[in-house]
Structures are given as C-alpha cells and as structure tokens.
Amino acid sequence: MWDAARVRSPASQSPPTVWKGYTLNEFQVEAARAIEAGRNVLLAAPTGAGKTLVAEYAIDRAVLAGRRAIYTSPIKALSNQKFRDFKQAGMRIGLMTGDLTLDADAPIVIMTTEIFRNAVFEDPTRFDDTDFVIFDEVHFVDDKDRGTVWEESLIFAPPHVRFVCLSATIANLQEFGGWIRSVRQQELAVIEHTRRPVPLAHRLFHQDAGVFQLAQRPKAIQFHERAAARDQRHGNRTGRRERERSRWGDKRERGQGRRIAFGPRPYVLLLDEVQHRQLLPALYFCFSRKECEIKAERSMGRRLLDRVERHRMQAMFDEVCARFELQPDQDPGLRGILGRALQGVGYHHAGMLPIHKEVVERLFTSGLLKLLFTTETFALGINMPARTVVFDLLRKFDGVQMDYMKSRDYLQMAGRAGRQGLDKSGLVIAILEDEDLLEAPLSRYHSGKVEPITSRFNLSYSTVLNLYDRLGGKGLLDAYDKSFAAYQAQTGSAAARAKKRNAARAALLARVQILRDAGYLGDEGLLPRGKLAQRINGYEIQATELLWSGVLDKMDLHQLACTFTALIHEERRRGAEPRAHRRTLGPLMQEAGEAVRRFVAIELLQGVEQTIKEPDWGIAAAVDAWSRGASVDDLERLAHSDAGDVVRTLRMAIQMMRQVRMTVGSKEQLGARLEEAVVAINRDVVDAKRQFELG
C-alpha cells in the first residue's frame, strides 16, 4: 500500500545546457531560448520542477544588459522568501510589499502584483528601464477577489516590457496564452512541463479500511458497510457515541449524524502508521486554525525527536530567538512553540504573530520539526517540502458552504510532498469521512487534472479613475474588450457574445455613473475628489470620503489609528453580529461611518449588491490601547481576535496612513498627526521592517 515505484523522466532530446552550475532540463532550455529571442514566456510546471531558474535567467539577462527586472508574487510571505533567496545569491535586491519598502531603485525589485499594477497606473515611465516582469503563480488570475490585478497588469504595462509568467498546471494553458498574445506586442512561447522531479504517490485512509489506493475504493466501501452494520446491531452504543462526540471536539466528529468509531481517533491511527513506517516529516493540512492547534497539542506525546535531536532543536531555537532579539521567558507563545518543537511537533497558521510564524518556519526547514499542522496558506509558493502530506478533510468552506476543494488547491498542497534529493517519491494521504468514501471526486484529485482558469476581470474604482484620466470614457469601455473575460466570451453564438459584452459594459458604465454621482468624475475628466482618490491605493474611496468630510481633521492620533484600522478590519466569525453593533460608538466614529455611507447610498441607488466596505470598529479598543503603549497580550485580549490578524491589519493601516499623509502633505496638521499615529502603532511585533532586517 505504502510503496510507490519511482517515476523517471525521459532522457532529454536536446544536449544539456549548463548555466551557473546548473544543467538545464529541456523545458528550461526552451524557455531560455525564448528569452534570448525577445519573446514573452508562459511556463506551467509542477511544484519543485525548476520554474524559478527560468525567472533567474531572465533577471540575469536584464541585469547584464544594464536594465532592470521586477519579480511579483501574490503574497507577501512569498515575496519575502524570494528576497532572501536572491539576496543570498549576492544580488542587489529591492522589496516592496506594502508592509515595507527596501531599496526600491535596485536593479531587481520584488513586489506584490497589486503594487506593480498601481505603479503602472501612477507612473508608467518608472518602467522605462525595465526589461522583464516575472509573474509568479500567474494562475492567481482565477482568484475571484484579486485576479483582475493580473489582467490589468498584463493589459496596461508599458509595451516594451516582457513578461515571464510562471504557474502550476493550467488546464486551458493554450487559451490563456492566446489571450496574452492578444494584449502584448512581443511573441509568446507557451511551455508546459508535466513531470515532477519527485513523483507523488496518492493514498486514501478510512477508519474502517485503513490505507488503500483509489482502485481499491470498492473494497474499502465493503469494509465500511460491514462496520456500519455491526454498529447498527449494537444500538445501545448511541448514547456513548454522543458523549464521545462532544468530548472529542474535532470538527469531523461534531458533524451531526456521523458515525464515530470507538478507540483512537482516525487521524491518530493514521499518524501512528506514518510514524511507524518512518514517513516523517509530514505536513498535516487542516482548514481550521483551531484544528491545527488542537491536533498539535494532542500529538505532544509522540516524542518524535531523540536526545541528540532535542539538543539540536533547542540550539536552533535559541539561535533564531537571538537573531530576532526575542525573549522567550517573557513570551508564552514562544515558550509554547519550543515545548512542541522539542517533541518534534508544531503548528502554523495566519492567526499567529508574524514573528512566531517565522520561528516555526525556520525550525521546519531544519528538518527537525517532524510533524507540522498547518492551513493551506503554507503551501502557496513557500518552498518547504516534507516527506508526506496528509489532508484532514477534502472539503472546505468556499465562502458560502462546505464543498469539495478544487483539484488545483489539492495539488498545490499535495505538491509539498517529496523532497528533491532526499525522497524517491512524495506520499499524499487524504483522510476520508464516510460520505467522502462514497461521494468524493477522488479520481479527479489523483489524475493531476485541474480546472481551467476563468477571468475575474472587474475594474475597481481605482482602476476606473486611472483609466478614465488616461483614456477617457471610450478608452475605458475598450479596456473590457482587451480582458481575458472578453477573450473567453468569444465562444458561443454571436448573440451570446454580444449579450456578455453588453452586460460587462453595463456594469462598467454603472461604476462610472456612481463616480459621477458621487462627485469624482465630470464631463471634462477627474474632479478634485477623483484626483484625491487617484493618489491613494486600497480603500481609496473610503479614505477620500473621510478626507472630504473633514472628520479626520478633528481626530487625535489614537482616533486616527482606530479609524484607519476600522477601514481594513473585518470580523472573521461567520454568523456573529458585528461587534460594532454591540458597543456605543463615539461621535467621531459615527461621523466617519456616515461619511463612508454617503458613497454606499449612491451605490445602492445604482443597484450595486457588493458595496464598498464600511468601517468595522471591532478592534478599536485594542488599537487605541496599543497606540498608548499596551502589550501584545493586551492587544489580543482586547481585540478578541487572533494576534496575527490584528498585526496584519495594523500593518496595512500604517501603509494607508502613510499614503494619506503623502497626499495631504506632512506640513499640514493632519499630516503631522498621521505620522504620529504611525509611530505610535509601528512598534514591537507590528514593525515589519525591523523583523525583516533582523532576519
């Protein structure tokens, strides 16, 4: 069951090319030739196949020619990791992530895709000396919230700029490539590589059948049916089963009407087997932060490290803490990380403090952390593979309901199994619930086939303002015709195509009308309100409404910090009444909310369902205390939220306040108070630049 034959790649048909000590494989050679020939490149290859080497080749060509290169990624953690990787290679690197800016004039700058898109609109001349833009994880064009950023960047980047687009497997790669050809003037090389350097072996686990292969699913169902029949013959167990369900507390076991086996929990049995067969280290993916923490705590008794390894783990922990100037004796979170790590166990999720996540990541890369419970964000781009990957569930919340995850998401996480140079294959095991055994689309996951990417083109107010300023109303409408959405809509009858085009244009015209009604646009172009919003990136409408109302001028530094975090903060708890409704808002909070609701009312008159976000004051008390010198413990306690979420919101608020300060001018009273607010909250765990420079 557990062994998988090693899959060998066929011999390259062309002679190997050596570059910087690396022997390039066939797809890397093909990409390098395309770069030398002046083409754009769209490369799809599995995780760990060597896509980054193609990016480095393009960067090297640009730098040797005295030109610049931009490397973009969808998440800050990946941007930070790439910065460190390139820095270690001796390159002069800049970084722009929203959290911090380092050496923005360097020949190579790593930035998030949003920052690149914003820069393209603000000042395209800054890219006059740029040869290449690397788009890492370009399949994010399918992300419903942020995908439009990739499209806008590809459409509106200066014509001379070439793109190297890197991705995991894309089902409709040729279609996506055809669209890129339609919006970029250079030729495009579309390259697809399907073999992983370390092949994956997929297995399944059910409490009644143990570990089995997909072909053995019918037999596993038989085992399950026999076990269910035995349970029915022992009806007196029902009461005990209910007691077990409430005591165990696992999400799968809290589900109503689900049969619960007696004895060890299913995941415990599986991990026992994984440990016994020496298939560690393992990444165990959960779709709940709390599940990560619960399962890590329950695995403390495994004692996965011997005495020598425990000494090495302690030494590494001490070294990391010294580097980041941390004091574990004053930080219960760090002490918890060490306690788990000395047993070879850890957890990692977005609710942790950024510095705590950093410590866990450093310990995991050492190979000493044998079992890490984590959420799916750990799989995105960050190069931290394991011997084995385990899925706690195959279903996750999609924003509306629990449903089976996409094949692309499954493969993104599964791709972390198998360490190059260490493992002959990577093992992937999915734990199945009873209904999964019967209904889950298992063959889809194991086939390696993924869903086609779909355009999410949806011009934001910021983009509309920038394009209207540059191109006018007609040019703005033409923008849709260049989108991937319009390209994909070319299928079907002429009537169907016209219907899609008219609907998209109507939605765009509705946004223009809202901006007209709100006083941002006029017949001659941008009005003063629109020009103000144009200079702010992210929550630009809310910030403009607040500035225009004058409410910010009445606020002290603590109120300013609370207000800007309220623009960003969103309550995570589903189904809970927002805390802002359960507390008495001060007069300035009420005035700020009314200022934003002026624009919301105009949207509602135009029939907009998803209006701009109104201020959420749920963590205002925590931010106010933090701005007055409170501790991290106070911050988390008063916010009633995970510390990592609060820190992330504070960092975004800091960037937003800096933008607004630049807009109003630092000599103005408001500008000075905004700077004071930034200084007050940008300290300790919130100070991203300090953490980054120490690490």
PDB file of N, CA, C and O in Angstrom, residues 220-244:
ATOM      1  N   ALA A 220     -12.929  -0.936  -0.013  1.00  0.00           N
ATOM      2  CA  ALA A 220     -12.998  -0.105   1.185  1.00  0.00           C
ATOM      3  C   ALA A 220     -14.448   0.184   1.555  1.00  0.00           C
ATOM      4  O   ALA A 220     -14.805   0.214   2.739  1.00  0.00           O
ATOM      5  N   ILE A 221     -15.286   0.410   0.549  1.00  0.00           N
ATOM      6  CA  ILE A 221     -16.712   0.640   0.814  1.00  0.00           C
ATOM      7  C   ILE A 221     -17.339  -0.590   1.470  1.00  0.00           C
ATOM      8  O   ILE A 221     -18.167  -0.471   2.382  1.00  0.00           O
ATOM      9  N   GLN A 222     -16.947  -1.770   1.011  1.00  0.00           N
ATOM     10  CA  GLN A 222     -17.455  -3.010   1.626  1.00  0.00           C
ATOM     11  C   GLN A 222     -17.069  -3.078   3.104  1.00  0.00           C
ATOM     12  O   GLN A 222     -17.903  -3.414   3.963  1.00  0.00           O
ATOM     13  N   PHE A 223     -15.807  -2.777   3.403  1.00  0.00           N
ATOM     14  CA  PHE A 223     -15.361  -2.776   4.805  1.00  0.00           C
ATOM     15  C   PHE A 223     -16.200  -1.802   5.634  1.00  0.00           C
ATOM     16  O   PHE A 223     -16.611  -2.100   6.757  1.00  0.00           O
ATOM     17  N   HIS A 224     -16.448  -0.630   5.058  1.00  0.00           N
ATOM     18  CA  HIS A 224     -17.225   0.388   5.765  1.00  0.00           C
ATOM     19  C   HIS A 224     -18.656  -0.077   6.008  1.00  0.00           C
ATOM     20  O   HIS A 224     -19.205   0.094   7.108  1.00  0.00           O
ATOM     21  N   GLU A 225     -19.278  -0.659   4.999  1.00  0.00           N
ATOM     22  CA  GLU A 225     -20.666  -1.119   5.144  1.00  0.00           C
ATOM     23  C   GLU A 225     -20.782  -2.204   6.203  1.00  0.00           C
ATOM     24  O   GLU A 225     -21.748  -2.239   6.977  1.00  0.00           O
ATOM     25  N   ARG A 226     -19.806  -3.106   6.273  1.00  0.00           N
ATOM     26  CA  ARG A 226     -19.826  -4.150   7.302  1.00  0.00           C
ATOM     27  C   ARG A 226     -19.702  -3.539   8.697  1.00  0.00           C
ATOM     28  O   ARG A 226     -20.399  -3.936   9.630  1.00  0.00           O
ATOM     29  N   ALA A 227     -18.811  -2.524   8.821  1.00  0.00           N
ATOM     30  CA  ALA A 227     -18.631  -1.877  10.123  1.00  0.00           C
ATOM     31  C   ALA A 227     -19.898  -1.133  10.539  1.00  0.00           C
ATOM     32  O   ALA A 227     -20.299  -1.150  11.706  1.00  0.00           O
ATOM     33  N   ALA A 228     -20.555  -0.457   9.567  1.00  0.00           N
ATOM     34  CA  ALA A 228     -21.786   0.267   9.873  1.00  0.00           C
ATOM     35  C   ALA A 228     -22.883  -0.698  10.307  1.00  0.00           C
ATOM     36  O   ALA A 228     -23.673  -0.400  11.214  1.00  0.00           O
ATOM     37  N   ALA A 229     -22.928  -1.865   9.644  1.00  0.00           N
ATOM     38  CA  ALA A 229     -23.928  -2.873  10.014  1.00  0.00           C
ATOM     39  C   ALA A 229     -23.687  -3.378  11.436  1.00  0.00           C
ATOM     40  O   ALA A 229     -24.630  -3.586  12.207  1.00  0.00           O
ATOM     41  N   ARG A 230     -22.420  -3.562  11.787  1.00  0.00           N
ATOM     42  CA  ARG A 230     -22.110  -4.007  13.151  1.00  0.00           C
ATOM     43  C   ARG A 230     -22.566  -2.970  14.162  1.00  0.00           C
ATOM     44  O   ARG A 230     -23.102  -3.301  15.218  1.00  0.00           O
ATOM     45  N   ASP A 231     -22.368  -1.692  13.833  1.00  0.00           N
ATOM     46  CA  ASP A 231     -22.793  -0.631  14.747  1.00  0.00           C
ATOM     47  C   ASP A 231     -24.308  -0.625  14.930  1.00  0.00           C
ATOM     48  O   ASP A 231     -24.812  -0.379  16.023  1.00  0.00           O
ATOM     49  N   GLN A 232     -25.033  -0.882  13.848  1.00  0.00           N
ATOM     50  CA  GLN A 232     -26.495  -0.887  13.940  1.00  0.00           C
ATOM     51  C   GLN A 232     -26.996  -2.011  14.838  1.00  0.00           C
ATOM     52  O   GLN A 232     -28.037  -1.890  15.471  1.00  0.00           O
ATOM     53  N   ARG A 233     -26.241  -3.100  14.868  1.00  0.00           N
ATOM     54  CA  ARG A 233     -26.647  -4.229  15.710  1.00  0.00           C
ATOM     55  C   ARG A 233     -26.398  -3.938  17.186  1.00  0.00           C
ATOM     56  O   ARG A 233     -26.819  -4.683  18.051  1.00  0.00           O
ATOM     57  N   HIS A 234     -25.644  -2.870  17.467  1.00  0.00           N
ATOM     58  CA  HIS A 234     -25.348  -2.507  18.848  1.00  0.00           C
ATOM     59  C   HIS A 234     -25.923  -1.120  19.128  1.00  0.00           C
ATOM     60  O   HIS A 234     -25.195  -0.159  19.387  1.00  0.00           O
ATOM     61  N   GLY A 235     -27.238  -1.007  19.057  1.00  0.00           N
ATOM     62  CA  GLY A 235     -27.910   0.280  19.223  1.00  0.00           C
ATOM     63  C   GLY A 235     -27.665   0.913  20.571  1.00  0.00           C
ATOM     64  O   GLY A 235     -27.806   2.118  20.739  1.00  0.00           O
ATOM     65  N   ASN A 236     -27.286   0.089  21.552  1.00  0.00           N
ATOM     66  CA  ASN A 236     -27.062   0.650  22.885  1.00  0.00           C
ATOM     67  C   ASN A 236     -25.831   1.529  22.939  1.00  0.00           C
ATOM     68  O   ASN A 236     -25.553   2.134  23.958  1.00  0.00           O
ATOM     69  N   ARG A 237     -25.082   1.592  21.868  1.00  0.00           N
ATOM     70  CA  ARG A 237     -23.877   2.436  21.878  1.00  0.00           C
ATOM     71  C   ARG A 237     -24.186   3.898  21.558  1.00  0.00           C
ATOM     72  O   ARG A 237     -23.317   4.738  21.647  1.00  0.00           O
ATOM     73  N   THR A 238     -25.416   4.175  21.136  1.00  0.00           N
ATOM     74  CA  THR A 238     -25.722   5.522  20.655  1.00  0.00           C
ATOM     75  C   THR A 238     -25.425   6.591  21.698  1.00  0.00           C
ATOM     76  O   THR A 238     -24.793   7.606  21.419  1.00  0.00           O
ATOM     77  N   GLY A 239     -25.889   6.355  22.941  1.00  0.00           N
ATOM     78  CA  GLY A 239     -25.651   7.359  23.973  1.00  0.00           C
ATOM     79  C   GLY A 239     -24.183   7.594  24.204  1.00  0.00           C
ATOM     80  O   GLY A 239     -23.727   8.726  24.329  1.00  0.00           O
ATOM     81  N   ARG A 240     -23.431   6.520  24.230  1.00  0.00           N
ATOM     82  CA  ARG A 240     -21.986   6.662  24.428  1.00  0.00           C
ATOM     83  C   ARG A 240     -21.361   7.420  23.256  1.00  0.00           C
ATOM     84  O   ARG A 240     -20.474   8.246  23.434  1.00  0.00           O
ATOM     85  N   ARG A 241     -21.873   7.172  22.049  1.00  0.00           N
ATOM     86  CA  ARG A 241     -21.330   7.833  20.866  1.00  0.00           C
ATOM     87  C   ARG A 241     -21.529   9.349  20.957  1.00  0.00           C
ATOM     88  O   ARG A 241     -20.639  10.121  20.612  1.00  0.00           O
ATOM     89  N   GLU A 242     -22.714   9.762  21.420  1.00  0.00           N
ATOM     90  CA  GLU A 242     -22.968  11.190  21.574  1.00  0.00           C
ATOM     91  C   GLU A 242     -22.014  11.804  22.587  1.00  0.00           C
ATOM     92  O   GLU A 242     -21.521  12.909  22.401  1.00  0.00           O
ATOM     93  N   ARG A 243     -21.763  11.084  23.691  1.00  0.00           N
ATOM     94  CA  ARG A 243     -20.827  11.597  24.700  1.00  0.00           C
ATOM     95  C   ARG A 243     -19.428  11.726  24.108  1.00  0.00           C
ATOM     96  O   ARG A 243     -18.722  12.693  24.354  1.00  0.00           O
ATOM     97  N   GLU A 244     -19.029  10.731  23.304  1.00  0.00           N
ATOM     98  CA  GLU A 244     -17.695  10.777  22.689  1.00  0.00           C
ATOM     99  C   GLU A 244     -17.583  11.968  21.737  1.00  0.00           C
ATOM    100  O   GLU A 244     -16.567  12.644  21.689  1.00  0.00           O
TER     101      GLU A 244
END
